[in-house]
Amino acid sequence: GGLFAWLRGRCLGRGAAVDPARDTFGAMTGLYGAIQPADSVSLSTRTHGAVFNLEYSPDGSVLTVACEQTEVLLFDPISSKHIKTLSEAHEDCVNNIRFLDNRLFATCSDDTTIALWDLRKLNTKVCTLHGHTSWVKNIEYDTNTRLLVTSGFDGNVIIWDTNRCTEDGCPHKKFFHTRFLMRMRLTPDCSKMLISTSSGYLLILHDLDLNKSLEVGSYPILRARRTTSSSDITSSGSSGPRAVGSPCHQNNSGPLSEKTSSRPSQREGGSPRNSLEVLTPEVPGERDRGNCITSLQLHPKGWATLLRCSSNTDDQEWTCVYEFQEGAPVRPVSPRCSLRLTHCIEEANVGRGYIKELCFSPDGRMISSPHGFGIRLLGFDAHCSELVDCLPREASPLREIRSLYSHNDVVLTTKFSPTHCQIASGCLSGRVSLYQPKF
């Protein structure tokens, strides 16, 4: 048993001998300790409005900015120079940007479309994708299959086959549907899909198969930790996905029976493809009230998920880290729960109604989180240790490593550069700030 545990640890990169780059990560963490506001790009809000999302290209050579008023901005993050403005990238707010590689990227918008762009030819779109019926908020990409995955406020997760992309678009199919969908993410190895909802639920599709058609049958339901309220998990039919209700928003169908949701064969033989787990993550201070999971991110090594939660009354906000716990329940009668709360911290309750997008550093040692008119750099401990090296037995507070303030309005989004010791942030009044070490 010890040998197999050691081998599994090697596969996960959890052994000191397996990850010789840890010293390099430690040096980078030291650089972040000297980080200061380096430069700011102040742009007129008359044209582009609030900054909703920031995204670096994989090689760190381009910083893209998703703006409230139909525009996408491109910058050289090293020189802070403006490269290009896509003035009519969409017909409504631009919500998210995702790079497929160093030259291709996708944008999504409240105009219900997704657009594909090529950095070598920015005067026109590669193509426009139509399929959602409401605001599109999230884009993910599976580099192995070259499938683009999008989600929107219509509750749909749609798969787009970029292998067969033409000027008229890409073949697509509806992969999943749930009510109150907020954010959708894929784990780095694309083995899981996580979906957060405005009703406080977190959905996890295990052993993910994006090529599996909905016509194959219903998603198998794994036993999940349930709240003490009367919320129900219901099926939308034998040929469709499951839907999720909440204490405030009940589905019309009856509750799923306990017999259906706890099939022994699924637990004993391992989870089937696309098996669904529904959780109500523990949030400090919110045990007696509902909450909305507004932002969802994943650890770059797939060890944990990062959530930004707000209470239904919008009077509290929390940043929480949950460790993934693999395997079947310890006892057959115990609920399956893949996530365990390890760290949390209360956030500044400002900018109500706006979603604050936070992120992990490229090495996963730190978190950059919007905090009022600035950002906070948070660590799992005071030394910015890796999560697996400082896992607490009980939930512990995240440590504030540094606070950086250079905005005059509420910060909505922040992002680490994937290649340089640099952080970018964008605020409600449209300002983009860059931070890097100063000695």
XYZ file of C-alpha atoms in Angstrom:
439
model
C 0.000 0.000 0.000
C 2.828 2.402 0.792
C 4.482 1.790 -2.573
C 1.311 2.426 -4.536
C 0.616 5.555 -2.491
C 4.132 6.789 -3.280
C 3.681 6.066 -6.999
C 0.329 7.867 -7.009
C 1.992 10.805 -5.284
C 4.571 10.911 -8.057
C 1.838 11.004 -10.688
C 0.224 13.942 -8.903
C 3.534 15.730 -8.516
C 3.294 15.661 -4.744
C 6.749 14.351 -3.897
C 9.741 16.608 -3.319
C 11.862 14.485 -5.652
C 9.256 14.704 -8.387
C 9.126 18.487 -8.599
C 12.662 19.892 -8.791
C 11.241 23.230 -9.942
C 9.957 23.964 -6.429
C 13.074 26.011 -5.693
C 12.373 28.054 -8.802
C 8.797 28.549 -7.663
C 10.131 29.716 -4.300
C 12.336 32.290 -6.022
C 9.366 33.570 -8.023
C 7.333 33.828 -4.849
C 10.119 35.957 -3.360
C 9.879 38.284 -6.349
C 6.169 38.747 -5.762
C 7.061 39.986 -2.279
C 8.756 42.991 -3.913
C 5.958 43.680 -6.375
C 4.680 47.245 -6.787
C 2.324 49.096 -9.126
C 4.527 49.354 -12.213
C 2.361 51.013 -14.797
C -1.250 51.810 -15.505
C -3.073 52.139 -18.776
C -5.745 54.784 -18.288
C -8.269 54.653 -21.104
C -11.347 56.721 -21.779
C -14.495 55.054 -20.417
C -16.481 56.806 -23.144
C -15.644 53.988 -25.515
C -14.959 50.795 -23.649
C -16.460 51.033 -20.146
C -15.674 48.632 -17.299
C -13.026 45.905 -17.551
C -14.732 42.536 -17.091
C -11.914 40.112 -17.885
C -8.164 39.960 -18.530
C -6.298 37.215 -20.345
C -2.626 36.757 -21.265
C -1.544 34.740 -24.284
C 0.179 31.465 -23.281
C 3.622 32.931 -24.070
C 2.868 36.120 -22.106
C 3.452 38.382 -25.107
C -0.080 39.807 -25.348
C -2.574 40.992 -22.720
C -6.204 41.087 -23.859
C -8.941 43.064 -22.118
C -12.677 42.292 -22.299
C -14.693 45.489 -21.960
C -18.234 46.440 -21.095
C -18.912 48.414 -24.271
C -18.383 45.918 -27.123
C -14.595 46.346 -27.277
C -11.545 44.110 -26.881
C -8.207 45.812 -26.167
C -4.767 44.330 -26.795
C -1.545 45.416 -25.059
C 2.122 44.534 -24.920
C 2.386 43.751 -21.169
C 6.146 44.313 -21.076
C 6.155 47.834 -22.539
C 2.545 48.621 -21.488
C 1.915 49.826 -25.034
C -1.469 49.651 -26.679
C -1.397 47.315 -29.697
C -4.928 47.230 -31.062
C -8.560 48.001 -30.244
C -11.259 45.741 -31.641
C -13.869 48.482 -31.497
C -16.877 46.367 -32.490
C -15.775 42.940 -31.395
C -19.378 42.224 -30.362
C -22.721 43.969 -30.245
C -22.917 43.929 -26.439
C -20.682 43.490 -23.365
C -17.587 41.313 -23.868
C -17.456 38.935 -20.912
C -14.580 36.511 -21.343
C -11.496 35.819 -23.467
C -9.724 32.505 -23.905
C -6.568 31.730 -25.909
C -6.579 28.473 -27.850
C -2.861 28.813 -28.617
C -0.375 31.682 -29.007
C -2.248 33.212 -31.940
C -5.913 32.119 -31.803
C -8.307 33.352 -29.126
C -12.040 33.336 -28.508
C -14.311 36.005 -27.026
C -17.879 35.717 -25.751
C -20.534 38.326 -25.181
C -23.966 39.275 -23.933
C -24.975 39.354 -27.610
C -25.202 35.505 -27.242
C -22.299 34.838 -29.649
C -18.698 33.609 -29.487
C -16.088 35.018 -31.857
C -12.786 33.458 -32.930
C -9.826 35.758 -33.670
C -6.317 35.401 -35.114
C -3.607 37.750 -33.800
C -2.075 37.824 -37.283
C -5.250 39.219 -38.853
C -7.306 41.222 -36.378
C -9.258 43.279 -38.921
C -11.852 40.523 -39.267
C -13.076 37.622 -37.153
C -12.125 34.105 -38.095
C -15.779 33.205 -37.536
C -18.775 33.853 -35.291
C -20.448 31.018 -33.384
C -24.214 31.022 -32.831
C -25.937 28.562 -30.490
C -26.628 30.193 -27.123
C -29.921 31.968 -26.460
C -28.737 34.254 -23.647
C -25.591 35.975 -22.364
C -22.449 33.872 -22.867
C -20.189 34.161 -19.820
C -17.487 31.499 -19.950
C -15.105 29.823 -22.432
C -12.951 26.728 -21.863
C -10.769 24.769 -24.292
C -9.616 21.150 -24.398
C -6.218 21.196 -26.122
C -6.250 17.404 -26.595
C -9.479 17.223 -28.589
C -9.494 20.881 -29.756
C -13.037 21.237 -28.510
C -14.230 24.662 -27.379
C -16.629 24.606 -24.417
C -18.868 27.583 -23.598
C -21.549 28.310 -21.012
C -24.144 31.026 -20.625
C -27.053 32.317 -18.627
C -29.374 30.205 -20.780
C -28.133 27.334 -18.591
C -26.476 25.552 -21.510
C -22.970 24.167 -21.850
C -22.213 23.869 -25.573
C -19.363 21.979 -27.278
C -17.860 23.433 -30.484
C -15.646 21.315 -32.764
C -12.860 23.695 -33.880
C -11.337 20.857 -35.931
C -14.091 21.494 -38.481
C -14.265 25.250 -38.257
C -15.270 27.284 -41.341
C -16.143 30.922 -41.989
C -19.740 30.016 -41.178
C -18.866 28.617 -37.731
C -18.200 25.251 -36.102
C -20.342 22.146 -35.619
C -21.773 22.218 -32.104
C -24.008 20.348 -29.691
C -25.610 21.037 -26.342
C -23.657 19.027 -23.806
C -25.329 19.892 -20.506
C -28.054 22.087 -19.039
C -28.837 23.333 -15.550
C -30.743 26.221 -14.078
C -29.009 29.231 -12.465
C -25.658 28.492 -14.167
C -22.934 31.047 -13.347
C -19.489 29.677 -14.264
C -18.065 26.522 -15.852
C -14.461 25.264 -15.725
C -12.468 22.245 -16.887
C -9.698 20.786 -14.754
C -6.207 21.065 -16.327
C -6.319 17.428 -17.487
C -9.951 17.833 -18.651
C -11.040 14.895 -16.484
C -13.722 16.956 -14.691
C -16.101 19.779 -15.431
C -17.154 22.066 -12.573
C -20.224 24.293 -12.771
C -21.194 26.914 -10.189
C -24.716 28.252 -9.765
C -26.369 31.327 -8.328
C -28.343 29.053 -5.982
C -25.228 27.923 -4.090
C -24.735 24.527 -5.736
C -21.527 23.251 -7.279
C -21.902 20.547 -9.937
C -19.033 18.206 -10.840
C -19.031 15.949 -13.892
C -16.519 13.171 -13.179
C -14.537 11.159 -15.740
C -15.482 13.705 -18.371
C -16.152 12.657 -21.945
C -16.930 15.696 -24.096
C -17.597 13.502 -27.132
C -20.420 11.629 -25.437
C -23.752 12.568 -26.912
C -26.723 13.500 -24.755
C -28.816 10.902 -26.550
C -26.818 8.148 -24.851
C -28.906 8.604 -21.706
C -29.171 10.427 -18.409
C -26.148 11.446 -16.428
C -25.627 9.009 -13.529
C -26.082 10.785 -10.208
C -23.526 10.227 -7.453
C -24.561 10.686 -3.863
C -23.734 14.200 -2.825
C -23.721 16.185 0.379
C -27.194 17.671 0.739
C -28.294 20.793 2.538
C -30.849 20.569 5.341
C -33.336 22.504 3.230
C -35.929 20.928 0.953
C -33.894 21.406 -2.237
C -34.371 18.718 -4.834
C -32.280 17.238 -7.585
C -34.515 16.388 -10.496
C -34.198 14.794 -13.868
C -35.256 16.590 -17.003
C -36.002 13.297 -18.727
C -34.394 10.027 -19.670
C -32.646 11.538 -22.687
C -31.508 14.808 -21.119
C -29.224 16.053 -18.378
C -30.105 16.612 -14.759
C -31.295 19.972 -13.488
C -30.743 21.477 -10.093
C -33.222 23.317 -7.917
C -32.730 25.392 -4.794
C -34.790 26.292 -1.705
C -35.838 29.497 -3.463
C -36.237 28.076 -6.973
C -37.831 24.649 -7.100
C -38.076 22.619 -10.284
C -41.508 21.371 -11.291
C -40.487 17.703 -11.254
C -40.545 15.552 -8.160
C -37.425 14.803 -6.112
C -34.960 12.187 -7.235
C -35.365 9.056 -5.152
C -32.598 8.023 -2.742
C -32.470 4.658 -4.469
C -31.656 6.281 -7.813
C -28.992 8.596 -6.406
C -27.005 5.914 -4.577
C -26.535 3.008 -6.927
C -24.045 0.612 -5.265
C -22.683 -0.545 -8.604
C -21.506 2.976 -9.395
C -19.669 3.341 -6.088
C -18.078 -0.123 -6.118
C -17.034 -0.176 -9.749
C -15.902 3.420 -9.989
C -17.748 6.362 -11.465
C -19.158 5.958 -14.983
C -18.346 8.534 -17.647
C -19.908 11.966 -17.068
C -21.298 11.006 -13.660
C -22.776 14.002 -11.893
C -22.100 15.049 -8.315
C -24.032 17.933 -6.768
C -22.535 19.707 -3.754
C -23.414 22.601 -1.523
C -19.912 23.792 -0.551
C -19.428 24.912 2.997
C -18.986 28.686 3.195
C -18.026 30.359 6.508
C -20.791 32.476 7.957
C -23.324 31.154 5.447
C -24.485 27.958 7.123
C -27.975 29.311 7.750
C -28.306 31.361 4.568
C -28.067 30.736 0.859
C -25.134 31.937 -1.190
C -24.217 32.590 -4.803
C -21.002 31.138 -6.269
C -20.026 33.992 -8.559
C -16.454 33.111 -9.552
C -14.887 29.692 -10.095
C -11.215 28.915 -10.807
C -9.043 25.796 -10.669
C -5.583 25.156 -9.261
C -3.080 24.885 -12.169
C -2.106 21.376 -11.020
C -5.707 20.294 -10.519
C -5.395 19.925 -6.742
C -8.138 22.340 -5.687
C -10.862 24.724 -6.753
C -11.119 28.397 -5.856
C -14.537 29.992 -5.302
C -15.705 33.554 -4.724
C -19.059 33.429 -2.948
C -21.513 36.130 -1.965
C -24.544 35.874 0.277
C -27.989 36.134 -1.244
C -28.388 39.427 0.623
C -25.064 40.693 -0.822
C -23.788 41.695 2.613
C -20.836 39.239 2.707
C -18.245 37.903 0.279
C -15.783 35.048 0.787
C -12.862 33.526 -1.091
C -12.651 29.785 -0.414
C -10.256 26.995 -1.426
C -11.483 23.401 -1.612
C -9.180 20.402 -1.977
C -10.234 17.622 -4.352
C -10.720 14.316 -2.547
C -10.610 11.391 -4.933
C -12.005 7.901 -4.518
C -15.182 6.333 -3.222
C -16.760 7.174 0.148
C -15.077 5.607 3.189
C -18.303 3.829 4.069
C -20.892 2.732 1.484
C -23.651 4.564 3.377
C -21.702 7.816 3.702
C -22.288 10.643 1.206
C -19.792 11.153 -1.522
C -18.170 14.577 -1.280
C -15.250 15.346 -3.569
C -14.374 18.711 -2.028
C -13.086 19.699 1.396
C -12.793 23.302 2.545
C -9.142 23.985 3.412
C -8.734 27.790 3.401
C -10.951 30.851 3.324
C -10.945 34.612 3.868
C -13.623 37.294 3.996
C -13.543 39.851 1.196
C -14.448 43.531 0.987
C -18.162 43.828 0.375
C -18.083 46.521 -2.333
C -19.329 46.777 -5.893
C -22.504 44.845 -5.244
C -23.967 43.135 -8.272
C -20.618 42.840 -10.074
C -18.691 39.585 -10.311
C -15.068 39.721 -9.133
C -12.805 37.336 -11.029
C -9.853 36.017 -9.008
C -7.055 33.632 -10.013
C -4.192 31.343 -8.969
C -0.573 32.167 -9.755
C 0.965 29.943 -12.491
C 2.651 27.765 -9.839
C -0.483 27.593 -7.663
C 1.224 29.019 -4.575
C -0.662 32.302 -4.444
C -4.060 33.786 -5.175
C -4.714 37.253 -6.558
C -8.100 38.518 -5.436
C -9.941 41.793 -6.148
C -10.321 43.656 -2.853
C -12.089 47.002 -2.930
C -10.098 49.422 -5.080
C -7.111 47.068 -5.321
C -5.998 43.450 -5.133
C -4.709 41.185 -2.389
C -2.067 38.509 -2.821
C -3.051 35.557 -0.645
C -1.077 32.468 0.350
C -1.881 29.182 2.060
C 0.617 30.125 4.751
C 3.013 32.997 5.462
C 5.760 31.320 3.383
C 3.616 30.824 0.250
C 4.038 27.058 0.489
C 2.396 24.721 -1.978
C -1.063 23.573 -0.986
C -0.074 19.908 -0.622
C 2.740 20.890 1.766
C 0.518 22.771 4.224
C -2.892 21.119 4.142
C -4.641 21.867 7.456
C -6.853 19.366 9.253
C -9.528 22.021 9.597
C -10.314 25.061 7.479
C -7.730 27.799 8.041
C -7.605 31.450 6.993
C -5.738 32.410 3.849
C -2.726 34.600 4.660
C -2.516 38.088 3.203
C 0.946 38.384 1.645
C 0.563 41.841 0.141
C -2.086 44.422 -0.755
C -1.768 46.550 -3.884
C -3.932 49.584 -4.585
C -3.733 51.734 -7.720
C -7.356 52.112 -8.844
C -9.979 54.725 -8.106
C -12.885 52.316 -8.524
C -13.872 48.749 -7.650
C -11.542 46.126 -9.129
C -13.470 43.453 -11.051
C -10.749 41.189 -12.425
C -7.100 40.248 -11.960
C -4.676 37.900 -13.702
C -1.096 36.610 -13.292
C 1.172 36.565 -16.319
C 1.980 32.943 -17.262
C 5.633 33.731 -18.029
C 6.683 36.922 -16.201
C 6.479 38.128 -12.620
C 3.603 40.444 -13.413
C -0.015 40.878 -12.353
C -2.735 42.816 -14.180
C -5.980 44.182 -12.760
C -8.966 45.998 -14.242
C -11.658 48.076 -12.573
C -15.197 49.341 -13.018
C -14.117 52.724 -14.411
C -12.063 51.080 -17.163
C -8.508 51.379 -15.872
C -5.994 48.567 -16.342
C -3.044 48.410 -13.925
C 0.114 46.338 -14.144
C 2.232 45.280 -11.164
C 5.800 43.938 -11.205
C 8.817 43.884 -8.857
C 10.700 47.094 -8.109
C 14.084 47.058 -6.400
